[in-house]
Amino acid sequence: MNASSKTQAPAQRRKIAIIGCGPTGLTAASMLGQAGHSVIVIERQPEPYGLPRLSHIDGETARLVQSAGDVEHALRDASALEQYFFYDDQGDVLIDMDWRGDNSGFPAHIAIFQPEIEEAMYLRAQSLPNVEFLRGWEVNGMDAEGGTVTISAHPWEEAWTGAVDKPEETRRFEVDYVIGADGANSYTRRTLGIERFSYGKHERWLNLDSEYVRDLGDRFTKGAIYCDPARAHMFIPIGKSRVRFEVRLLPGEETAHWEDIKNGLAWLKKQHELTLEDVKPIRNVVYTFDPAIAKSWKQGNILLAGDAAHTMMPYMGQGACSGIRDGSNLAWKLDLVLSGKADPALLETYESERRPHVTVITETSNMLGAVANEDDLEKVAARNEMFRSGNMPPPPAFPRVETGVVHTEADGGLHPATGAPTPQGRMRQGDREGRMDELTGGGFLIVAREDPSAVLDAGARGFLKDLGCRWVVVGDAETTGADALRDLDGDQLRYMETHGFAAYLRRPDFLLFGGVSSLSELPTLITDLRDKLCWTAPQPAAAATESVA
């Protein structure tokens, strides 16, 4: 992993280096920075891109954004995406997908303007004195030796062309861990020599992003894909103020033809009867989608995340969601390892948890793409008939985490809710009201119907305090004390009743570690958590008698 540099500057010490400043890197930088670790973020682009690449996140991801930045700022132009349609070539409905829902404190699906998501996380991370951003620089060396990694970076030529104040030196950083979140063409992955498994699909699509010039009503407030054998196309809102039109390029067509804006505008007029009096183009670019998954996500103290680890088709809108999940998963596990509380073996659960999750999403996206892009007329007719008759097999269920840091039941299996997101909802405590995480904070959390302190011995209390795990009691005014969280939406109480939980234990990424039907079972759940975390921290004697509620 050696790469020579012009000057050999002394290495500066940091805990973590993050290569790449997209949604994945920003999530990890903000969360690790908030945990108190020193972070250097190295990004080639001198300024944020400023235009959308992704246009959708789900509610689970919005909750993670809430942990990494000012979510109201991030979603200030966002809108709930409540329906997604599959149409045939005549515009008749094949599938009407109901995307409504709100279990995470946010709509289940959200149309967003990406720069505002990134800005919210960037502003949070940048405000922390222990997080440094090195923009306009690129990594040109990576040496792992003796349990640390030395990163070399120099000014990226394209970012400093013509600049009179271009830095000349190479900067070096000695870090404990590196997160390579540097995109599909990842320098980190290539330097490590990690190959990718490719699904062998290479689709080209024109993205024609536009701002509304005038009010077009609710025509483009839903998502829609036209399964036209002549040429599939689609549209999806980009928050409240913008819309994305996508057009599939056919084999043999020149990319340059479609990146000429006049051709995109001509298609837009023909297909949707829209002109420059209706929309103003802000971006016109052809993307090549090549779904692939890296064969390894970790080599020593260097880890891959986001597009560096996996790329996928856009049909589920889960590319950035998956990267943000990666960043969050890594952040809380690295925090425990860097704090000396958990053995580095905990980091092995990063790939074992995230790879199966991403694989299901990637393969489901591939399947939906194959359905939408079928061009054999006989197969198209059969497909349409299966949809209309209701005989089309449903897609796989959305995945959950089934290995790693999840509670194993006595029979060796998992509870159906384990490894899936827990609810948030609006709560009230005293004179404070807001989303649950705003009142309780992040990290590990025990949610119970009754005060669990009576069933927790000194050892359990000490472990929970060292872990930073709190507990809260949720209920209503008639069944709980004055300090309880009042469940204004009923989300928590419904969740616990549905699954038969007297209490449950939530991970920092808001996934369910496990739940218990009786408070008497809570100590066993806590012991299992300690084991699954590869816990190494000694129990502080003073903490054994302190309440964590």
CSV table of C-alpha atoms in Angstrom, one decimal, residues 53 65 128 162 299 421 548:
chain,number,residue,atom,x,y,z
A,53,ARG,CA,-27.5,12.9,-7.1
A,65,VAL,CA,-29.6,12.0,9.6
A,128,LEU,CA,-16.9,20.2,16.4
A,162,GLY,CA,-4.6,28.5,-11.5
A,299,GLN,CA,-8.5,-5.2,5.6
A,421,PRO,CA,-35.8,-0.5,13.1
A,548,VAL,CA,-28.7,5.4,34.7
